[in-house]
Coordinates of C-alpha atoms in Angstrom, one line a residue:
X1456 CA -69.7 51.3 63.3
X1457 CA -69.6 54.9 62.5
X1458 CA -68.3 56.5 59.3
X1459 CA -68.7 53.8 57.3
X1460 CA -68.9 54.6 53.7
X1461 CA -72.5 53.5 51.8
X1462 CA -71.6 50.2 49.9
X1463 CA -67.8 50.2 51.4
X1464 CA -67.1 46.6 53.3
X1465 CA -63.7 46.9 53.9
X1466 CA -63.4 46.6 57.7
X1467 CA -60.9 50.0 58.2
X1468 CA -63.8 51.6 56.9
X1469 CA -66.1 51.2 59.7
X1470 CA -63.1 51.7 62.7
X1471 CA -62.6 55.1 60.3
X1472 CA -58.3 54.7 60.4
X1473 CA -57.2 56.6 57.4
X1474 CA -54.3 55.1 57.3
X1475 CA -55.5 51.0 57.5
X1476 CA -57.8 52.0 54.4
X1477 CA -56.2 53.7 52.3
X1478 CA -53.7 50.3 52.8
X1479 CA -56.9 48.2 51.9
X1480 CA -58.0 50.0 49.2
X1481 CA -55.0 50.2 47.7
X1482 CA -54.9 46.3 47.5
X1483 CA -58.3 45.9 46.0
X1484 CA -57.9 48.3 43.6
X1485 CA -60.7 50.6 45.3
X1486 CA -61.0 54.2 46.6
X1487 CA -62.2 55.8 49.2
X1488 CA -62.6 59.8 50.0
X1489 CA -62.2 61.0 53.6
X1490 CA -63.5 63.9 55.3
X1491 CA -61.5 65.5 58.1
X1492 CA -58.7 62.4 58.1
X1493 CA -61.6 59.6 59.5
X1494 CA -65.2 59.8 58.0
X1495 CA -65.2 58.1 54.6
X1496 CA -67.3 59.5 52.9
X1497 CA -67.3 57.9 49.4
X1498 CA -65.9 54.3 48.5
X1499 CA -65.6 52.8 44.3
X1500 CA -65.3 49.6 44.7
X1501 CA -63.8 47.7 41.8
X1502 CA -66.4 45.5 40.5
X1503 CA -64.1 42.7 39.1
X1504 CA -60.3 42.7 39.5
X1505 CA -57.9 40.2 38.1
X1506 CA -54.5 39.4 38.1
X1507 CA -52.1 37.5 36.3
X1508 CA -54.7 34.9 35.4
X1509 CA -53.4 31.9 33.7
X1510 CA -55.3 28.9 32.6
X1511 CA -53.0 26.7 31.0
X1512 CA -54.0 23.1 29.2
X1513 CA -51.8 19.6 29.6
X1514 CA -51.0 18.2 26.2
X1515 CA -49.5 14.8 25.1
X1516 CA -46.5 14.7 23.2
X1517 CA -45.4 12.1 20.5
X1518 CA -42.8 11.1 22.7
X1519 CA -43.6 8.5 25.6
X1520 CA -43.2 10.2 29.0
X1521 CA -43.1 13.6 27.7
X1522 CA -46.0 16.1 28.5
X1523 CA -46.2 19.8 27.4
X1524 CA -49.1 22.3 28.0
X1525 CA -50.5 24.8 25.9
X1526 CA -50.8 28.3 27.7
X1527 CA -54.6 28.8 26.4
X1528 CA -54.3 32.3 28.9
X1529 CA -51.2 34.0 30.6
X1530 CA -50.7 36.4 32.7
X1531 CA -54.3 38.6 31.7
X1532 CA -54.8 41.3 34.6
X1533 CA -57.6 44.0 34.3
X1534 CA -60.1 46.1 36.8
X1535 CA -63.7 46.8 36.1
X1536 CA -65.4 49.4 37.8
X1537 CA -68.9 49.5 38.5
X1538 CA -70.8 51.3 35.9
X1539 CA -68.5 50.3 33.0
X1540 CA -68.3 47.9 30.3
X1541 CA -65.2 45.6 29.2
X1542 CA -65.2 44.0 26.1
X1543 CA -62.6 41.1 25.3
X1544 CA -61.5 41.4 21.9
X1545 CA -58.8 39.2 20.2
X1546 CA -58.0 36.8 17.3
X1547 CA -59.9 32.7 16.8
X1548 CA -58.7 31.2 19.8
X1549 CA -56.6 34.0 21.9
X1550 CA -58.3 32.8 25.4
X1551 CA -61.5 34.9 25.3
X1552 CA -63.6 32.6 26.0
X1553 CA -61.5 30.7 28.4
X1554 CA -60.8 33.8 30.6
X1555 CA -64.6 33.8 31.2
X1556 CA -64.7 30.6 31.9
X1557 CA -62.6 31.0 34.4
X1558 CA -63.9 33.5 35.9
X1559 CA -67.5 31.9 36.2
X1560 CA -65.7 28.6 37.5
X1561 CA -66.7 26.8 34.9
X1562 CA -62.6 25.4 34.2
X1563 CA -60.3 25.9 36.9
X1564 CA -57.2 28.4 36.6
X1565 CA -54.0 27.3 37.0
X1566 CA -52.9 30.8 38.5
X1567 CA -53.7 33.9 39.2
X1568 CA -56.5 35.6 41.3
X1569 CA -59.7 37.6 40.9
X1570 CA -62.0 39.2 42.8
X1571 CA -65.5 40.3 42.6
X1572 CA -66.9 43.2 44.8
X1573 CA -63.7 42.6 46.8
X1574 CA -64.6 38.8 47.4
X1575 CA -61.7 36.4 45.8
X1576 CA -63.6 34.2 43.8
X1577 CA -61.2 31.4 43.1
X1578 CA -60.8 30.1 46.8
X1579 CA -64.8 30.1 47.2
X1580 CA -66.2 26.5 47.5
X1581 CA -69.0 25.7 45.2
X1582 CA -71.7 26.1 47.4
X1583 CA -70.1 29.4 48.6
X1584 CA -69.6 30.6 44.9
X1585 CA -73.2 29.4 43.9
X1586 CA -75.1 32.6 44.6
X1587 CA -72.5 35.1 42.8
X1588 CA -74.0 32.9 39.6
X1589 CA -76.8 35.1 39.6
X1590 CA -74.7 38.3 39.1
X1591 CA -71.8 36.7 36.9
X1592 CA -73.0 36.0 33.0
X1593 CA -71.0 35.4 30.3
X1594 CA -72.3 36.4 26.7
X1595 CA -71.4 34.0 24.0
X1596 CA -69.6 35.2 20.7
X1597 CA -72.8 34.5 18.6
X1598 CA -74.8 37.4 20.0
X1599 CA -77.6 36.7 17.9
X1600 CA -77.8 33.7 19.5
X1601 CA -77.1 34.7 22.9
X1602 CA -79.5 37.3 23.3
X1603 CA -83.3 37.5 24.0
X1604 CA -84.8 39.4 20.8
X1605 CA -87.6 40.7 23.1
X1606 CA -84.7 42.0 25.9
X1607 CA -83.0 44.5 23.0

């Protein structure tokens, strides 16, 4: 198709209809630059987008019958663009490490979405997710630990 944007795979981007990308893009968080009302020329991509991302843990009570859950992560959104860097700071035990679990499938979610390069990474079967592994790392709180001397 003609005027499609370098790197842009939203679909209104290769008909060129203003109007059905800039609805698109406004859903995935990216952005696009026309020329003359139909070429895109330009398209940032968000690079990971989440929303409302919950992973929450069942719990036992004391009392027969009676279950509780412990919200370990609630409701975290945020957009990454390409090119940046996001750092997840908080207190022992605020849900770093579980949001990035999450992400990288490694516990399922209990709610919310996330997308990576406008693909929505939750619904993806194993096998599907499998080769996004490659681009999708998590670095561990001991860095010292986590990271190759001979890479720094």
């Amino acid at each position: 198709g003609k005027g499609r944007a370098r790197g842009c795979q939203h679909p209104a981007a290769v008909t060129g209809v203003k109007a059905q990308a800039q609805r698109q893009h406004a859903l995935s968080g990216s952005l696009c630059l026309a020329r003359r009302g139909a070429v895109l020329l330009f398209c940032f991509m968000a690079l990971l987008r989440v929303e409302n991302l919950q992973v929450h843990f069942p719990i036992r009570s004391g009392w027969p019958g009676r279950a509780s859950v412990v919200k370990a992560v609630d409701g975290v959104s945020f957009t990454l663009e390409e090119g940046r860097t996001l750092g997840l700071v908080g207190e022992s035990g605020s849900g770093k490490s579980t949001v990035s679990r999450a992400l990288l499938k490694l516990i399922r979610p209990t709610g919310g979405s996330a997308w990576y390069r406008d693909r929505e990474i939750f619904g993806l079967s194993e096998a599907a997710f499998r080769p996004l592994r490659k681009d999708l790392q998590m670095v561990f709180q001991d860095p010292i630990g986590s990271l190759n001397p001979r890479m720094t």
